[in-house]
Coordinates of C-alpha atoms in Angstrom, one line a residue:
X638 CA 85.3 114.3 59.8
X639 CA 87.7 116.8 61.3
X640 CA 89.4 115.7 64.4
X641 CA 89.6 118.2 67.3
X642 CA 92.7 118.9 69.4
X643 CA 92.4 116.9 72.7
X644 CA 94.0 116.9 76.1
X645 CA 94.9 113.3 77.0
X646 CA 95.4 112.3 80.6
X647 CA 97.1 109.0 81.6
X648 CA 97.5 107.8 85.2
X649 CA 99.0 104.9 87.0
X650 CA 101.3 103.7 89.8
X651 CA 105.0 103.5 90.0
X652 CA 107.9 103.8 92.5
X653 CA 105.5 103.5 95.5
X654 CA 103.4 106.5 94.3
X655 CA 101.2 107.7 91.5
X656 CA 102.1 109.2 88.1
X657 CA 100.1 111.5 85.9
X658 CA 100.8 112.4 82.3
X659 CA 98.9 115.1 80.4
X660 CA 99.6 115.7 76.7
X661 CA 98.0 117.5 73.7
X662 CA 96.9 115.5 70.7
X663 CA 96.8 118.1 68.0
X664 CA 94.3 118.0 65.2
X665 CA 97.1 118.7 62.7
X666 CA 97.4 115.4 60.9
X667 CA 100.4 114.1 62.7
X668 CA 100.1 110.4 63.4
X669 CA 100.4 109.7 67.2
X670 CA 100.1 106.3 68.9
X671 CA 96.8 105.7 70.7
X672 CA 96.6 106.7 74.4
X673 CA 96.6 103.0 75.2
X674 CA 99.8 102.5 73.3
X675 CA 101.4 105.5 74.9
X676 CA 100.5 104.3 78.4
X677 CA 101.9 100.8 77.6
X678 CA 105.2 102.4 76.4
X679 CA 105.3 104.6 79.6
X680 CA 104.7 101.7 81.9
X681 CA 107.3 99.5 80.1
X682 CA 109.9 102.3 80.5
X683 CA 109.1 102.7 84.2
X684 CA 109.4 99.0 84.8
X685 CA 112.9 99.3 83.2
X686 CA 113.8 102.1 85.6
X687 CA 112.5 100.2 88.6
X688 CA 114.3 97.0 87.5
X689 CA 117.6 99.0 87.7
X690 CA 117.2 101.1 90.8
X691 CA 114.3 100.0 93.1
X692 CA 115.6 98.8 96.5
X693 CA 112.2 97.3 97.1
X694 CA 112.7 94.7 94.3
X695 CA 115.1 92.0 95.5
X696 CA 116.2 91.2 92.0
X697 CA 116.8 94.8 90.8
X698 CA 120.3 95.7 89.8
X699 CA 120.8 98.0 92.8
X700 CA 119.6 95.2 95.1
X701 CA 122.1 92.8 93.5
X702 CA 124.9 95.3 94.0
X703 CA 123.9 96.0 97.6
X704 CA 123.9 92.2 98.4
X705 CA 127.6 91.9 97.3
X706 CA 130.1 91.4 100.1
X707 CA 133.3 91.8 98.1
X708 CA 135.0 94.4 95.8
X709 CA 134.3 92.8 92.4
X710 CA 133.4 95.2 89.6
X711 CA 129.6 95.3 89.0
X712 CA 128.3 96.1 85.5
X713 CA 125.8 98.9 85.7
X714 CA 122.7 98.9 83.4
X715 CA 122.5 102.2 81.5
X716 CA 119.8 103.8 83.6
X717 CA 121.7 102.9 86.8
X718 CA 124.9 104.3 85.4
X719 CA 123.4 107.6 84.3
X720 CA 121.8 108.2 87.7
X721 CA 124.8 107.1 89.8
X722 CA 127.1 109.4 87.8
X723 CA 124.7 112.3 88.2
X724 CA 124.5 111.6 92.0
X725 CA 128.3 111.8 92.3
X726 CA 128.3 115.2 90.5
X727 CA 125.4 116.5 92.6
X728 CA 127.2 115.3 95.8
X729 CA 129.9 117.8 94.9
X730 CA 127.6 120.6 94.0
X731 CA 125.6 120.2 97.2
X732 CA 128.7 120.0 99.3
X733 CA 127.9 116.5 100.4
X734 CA 124.2 117.1 101.1
X735 CA 123.1 114.5 98.5
X736 CA 124.7 111.2 99.5
X737 CA 123.4 108.1 97.9
X738 CA 125.7 105.8 100.0
X739 CA 123.3 106.0 102.9
X740 CA 121.2 102.9 102.0
X741 CA 121.9 100.9 105.1
X742 CA 121.1 104.0 107.3
X743 CA 117.9 104.7 105.3
X744 CA 116.8 101.1 106.0
X745 CA 117.8 101.3 109.7
X746 CA 115.6 104.4 110.2
X747 CA 112.7 102.6 108.6
X748 CA 112.5 104.6 105.3
X749 CA 113.6 101.7 103.0
X750 CA 112.5 98.1 102.6
X751 CA 113.1 97.4 106.3
X752 CA 110.0 97.8 108.6
X753 CA 108.9 101.2 109.8
X754 CA 110.1 102.3 113.3
X755 CA 108.3 103.8 116.3
X756 CA 111.6 105.0 117.9
X757 CA 115.1 106.1 116.8
X758 CA 117.6 103.3 116.5
X759 CA 120.3 103.2 119.2
X760 CA 123.5 105.2 118.6
X761 CA 125.7 102.2 118.3
X762 CA 123.5 100.8 115.5
X763 CA 123.7 104.1 113.6
X764 CA 127.5 104.1 114.0
X765 CA 127.8 100.6 112.7
X766 CA 126.1 101.3 109.4
X767 CA 128.6 101.8 106.6
X768 CA 128.2 104.9 104.4
X769 CA 130.3 107.4 102.5
X770 CA 130.6 108.4 98.9
X771 CA 134.3 107.4 99.1
X772 CA 133.3 103.8 99.8
X773 CA 132.5 103.0 96.2
X774 CA 134.3 103.6 92.9
X775 CA 133.0 104.1 89.4
X776 CA 134.9 103.2 86.2
X777 CA 134.2 103.3 82.5
X778 CA 135.5 100.9 79.8
X779 CA 134.4 100.8 76.2
X780 CA 131.3 102.8 76.9
X781 CA 130.2 100.6 79.8
X782 CA 130.2 101.7 83.4
X783 CA 131.1 99.6 86.4
X784 CA 131.0 100.2 90.2
X785 CA 132.7 98.4 93.0
X786 CA 132.6 98.6 96.8
X787 CA 135.5 99.5 99.1
X788 CA 133.4 98.6 102.1
X789 CA 131.6 95.2 101.9
X790 CA 128.5 96.3 103.8
X791 CA 127.9 99.5 101.8
X792 CA 124.4 99.9 100.3
X793 CA 123.4 102.5 97.7
X794 CA 120.0 104.2 97.8
X795 CA 119.0 106.3 94.8
X796 CA 115.5 107.2 95.9
X797 CA 116.5 110.9 96.3
X798 CA 117.2 111.1 92.5
X799 CA 115.7 108.1 90.7
X800 CA 112.1 109.3 90.8
X801 CA 113.2 112.5 89.0
X802 CA 115.0 110.3 86.5
X803 CA 111.7 108.4 86.0
X804 CA 110.0 111.6 85.1
X805 CA 112.7 112.3 82.5
X806 CA 112.4 108.8 81.2
X807 CA 108.6 109.2 80.7
X808 CA 109.3 112.5 78.9
X809 CA 111.7 110.7 76.6
X810 CA 108.9 108.2 75.7
X811 CA 106.5 111.0 74.9
X812 CA 109.1 112.8 72.8
X813 CA 110.0 109.6 70.9
X814 CA 106.2 109.2 70.2
X815 CA 106.1 112.6 68.5
X816 CA 104.3 114.3 71.4
X817 CA 105.7 117.8 71.9
X818 CA 103.3 119.4 74.5
X819 CA 103.1 117.5 77.8
X820 CA 103.3 117.6 81.6
X821 CA 104.7 114.6 83.5
X822 CA 104.3 114.1 87.3
X823 CA 105.5 111.3 89.5
X824 CA 104.9 111.7 93.2
X825 CA 105.1 115.5 93.1
X826 CA 108.1 115.8 90.8
X827 CA 107.2 117.4 87.4
X828 CA 108.5 118.4 84.0
X829 CA 106.8 120.3 81.3
X830 CA 107.5 120.7 77.6
X831 CA 105.7 122.8 75.1
X832 CA 102.4 124.4 75.8
X833 CA 99.2 123.6 77.7
X834 CA 95.7 123.7 76.2
X835 CA 95.6 127.5 76.6
X836 CA 98.7 127.7 74.5
X837 CA 100.7 128.8 77.5
X838 CA 103.6 127.1 79.2
X839 CA 102.4 124.5 81.7
X840 CA 101.9 126.2 85.1
X841 CA 102.4 124.3 88.4
X842 CA 102.3 125.2 92.0
X843 CA 104.7 124.7 94.9
X844 CA 102.5 123.0 97.5
X845 CA 102.0 124.7 100.9
X846 CA 103.5 122.4 103.6
X847 CA 100.2 122.2 105.5
X848 CA 97.4 123.2 103.0
X849 CA 97.9 121.0 100.0
X850 CA 95.3 122.8 98.0
X851 CA 97.2 126.0 98.4
X852 CA 100.4 127.1 96.6
X853 CA 103.2 129.2 97.9
X854 CA 104.4 129.9 94.4
X855 CA 103.2 129.2 90.8
X856 CA 105.8 128.7 88.1
X857 CA 105.8 128.2 84.3
X858 CA 107.5 125.0 83.3
X859 CA 108.7 126.1 79.9
X860 CA 111.1 123.2 79.2
X861 CA 111.9 123.0 82.9
X862 CA 111.4 120.5 85.8
X863 CA 110.3 121.1 89.4
X864 CA 111.1 118.9 92.4
X865 CA 110.5 119.4 96.1
X866 CA 112.0 118.0 99.3
X867 CA 110.4 118.4 102.7
X868 CA 109.6 116.9 106.0
X869 CA 105.8 117.0 105.8
X870 CA 105.1 113.8 103.8
X871 CA 107.5 111.0 104.7
X872 CA 108.3 110.9 108.4
X873 CA 107.4 109.2 111.7
X874 CA 106.8 110.6 115.1
X875 CA 109.0 108.8 117.7
X876 CA 108.1 107.8 121.3
X877 CA 109.1 111.2 122.5
X878 CA 106.8 113.0 120.1
X879 CA 109.7 114.2 117.8
X880 CA 109.1 114.2 114.1
X881 CA 111.8 112.1 112.3
X882 CA 112.2 113.2 108.6
X883 CA 113.0 110.7 105.9
X884 CA 115.9 112.9 104.7
X885 CA 119.1 111.9 106.6
X886 CA 122.0 114.3 107.3
X887 CA 125.0 112.5 105.9
X888 CA 127.2 114.1 108.6
X889 CA 125.3 112.5 111.5
X890 CA 123.4 109.6 110.0
X891 CA 120.3 111.0 111.6
X892 CA 117.2 112.7 110.2
X893 CA 117.8 116.4 109.5
X894 CA 116.8 118.8 112.3
X895 CA 116.3 122.4 111.0
X896 CA 113.6 124.9 110.2
X897 CA 113.1 124.1 106.5
X898 CA 109.6 122.9 105.8
X899 CA 110.2 122.4 102.1
X900 CA 112.7 123.3 99.4
X901 CA 111.9 123.3 95.7
X902 CA 114.3 123.5 92.8
X903 CA 113.8 124.3 89.1
X904 CA 116.3 122.7 86.7
X905 CA 116.6 121.6 83.1
X906 CA 116.0 117.9 84.1
X907 CA 113.9 116.4 86.8
X908 CA 116.8 114.2 87.9
X909 CA 118.9 117.2 88.6
X910 CA 116.0 119.1 90.3
X911 CA 115.2 116.0 92.5
X912 CA 118.8 115.5 93.6
X913 CA 119.4 119.1 94.2
X914 CA 116.2 119.5 96.2
X915 CA 117.2 116.6 98.5
X916 CA 120.9 117.6 98.8
X917 CA 120.1 121.3 99.6
X918 CA 117.4 120.4 102.0
X919 CA 119.8 118.2 104.0
X920 CA 122.2 121.2 104.4
X921 CA 119.8 123.5 106.2
X922 CA 118.6 127.0 105.1
X923 CA 121.8 129.0 105.4
X924 CA 124.1 126.6 103.6
X925 CA 121.4 125.8 101.0
X926 CA 121.0 129.4 100.0
X927 CA 124.8 129.8 99.9
X928 CA 125.2 126.9 97.5
X929 CA 122.3 128.2 95.5
X930 CA 123.9 131.6 95.2
X931 CA 127.3 130.0 94.2
X932 CA 125.7 128.0 91.4
X933 CA 122.9 130.3 90.4
X934 CA 120.3 127.7 91.3
X935 CA 116.5 128.3 91.1
X936 CA 115.4 127.6 94.7
X937 CA 112.2 128.2 96.6
X938 CA 112.7 127.8 100.4
X939 CA 109.9 127.6 102.9
X940 CA 111.0 127.9 106.5
X941 CA 109.2 127.8 109.8
X942 CA 109.2 131.2 111.6
X943 CA 107.3 131.8 114.9
X944 CA 104.5 129.5 114.1
X945 CA 104.2 130.6 110.5
X946 CA 106.0 130.0 107.2
X947 CA 108.4 132.3 105.4
X948 CA 109.1 132.1 101.7
X949 CA 112.6 132.9 100.2
X950 CA 113.2 132.8 96.5
X951 CA 116.5 133.0 94.7
X952 CA 116.6 135.3 91.6
X953 CA 116.7 132.3 89.3
X954 CA 113.5 130.9 90.7
X955 CA 111.7 134.3 90.8
X956 CA 112.4 134.7 87.1
X957 CA 110.0 131.8 86.4
X958 CA 107.1 132.9 88.6
X959 CA 103.7 133.0 86.8
X960 CA 100.4 134.5 87.8
X961 CA 98.3 132.0 89.7

């Protein structure tokens, strides 16, 4: 009996959100693992990523490092080392916008393992929380990477980039299984490889900040990744009715206050797209577009203007627009 080409969809939960994987099982004689085997491999890989970088797991590698109160060298698992090194690079590209040293402040504001808040923390509590990318040091020896603190109370938080890395890790599982045409999504961060069932590059939409069934742009993920940062999903409204975003401004230690509703980035890896989206969002619209122009980044910026939304695309992003 001739086997027909099939679109396989796998779903599950990870990193406090959902994941979806779609891939093509071609009727061309290639031997692929069963969908159940592929899902088991995906979930094993995601558990590895979480075991390295989830601040919600008390025995994860990052939690163990955060609990240290001295300057001993800490051996980084490979996943942790890859992401932390990328975060240092992206910190420079985003002119400090991406700052993974803000773990204690993220927790203080209620966007980490500590309980959610109904009001902003007092200024003295914000000032007392240790942060700063210069407060830790990376070193390599014999192919292994180590990190140590220069400030005992420093806490790292890689949530702004680790979810994107998780997408890339799943993509690696699929490629290793011999799957060439797939779309991976974790909590809104996506990467596409190969072609969809219509033999076209996978098309995905940039979500409207208010109408989630509408898109402000549709792009073709032909070997690319898309990540979005915004203030419309993870926030709390304080006692004064002000919305407090989960993205903190490293310069103030407080949630960003600007007119960007969302900022999306296309990049070769989801880790890079994720880190860039957060870092540029933290800078504000003018500085974000200046950095995007300097580095020829593919950015879609949605800003609030007089009760409506305004879309701004960089040339590198516009080059990947597809018909809806």
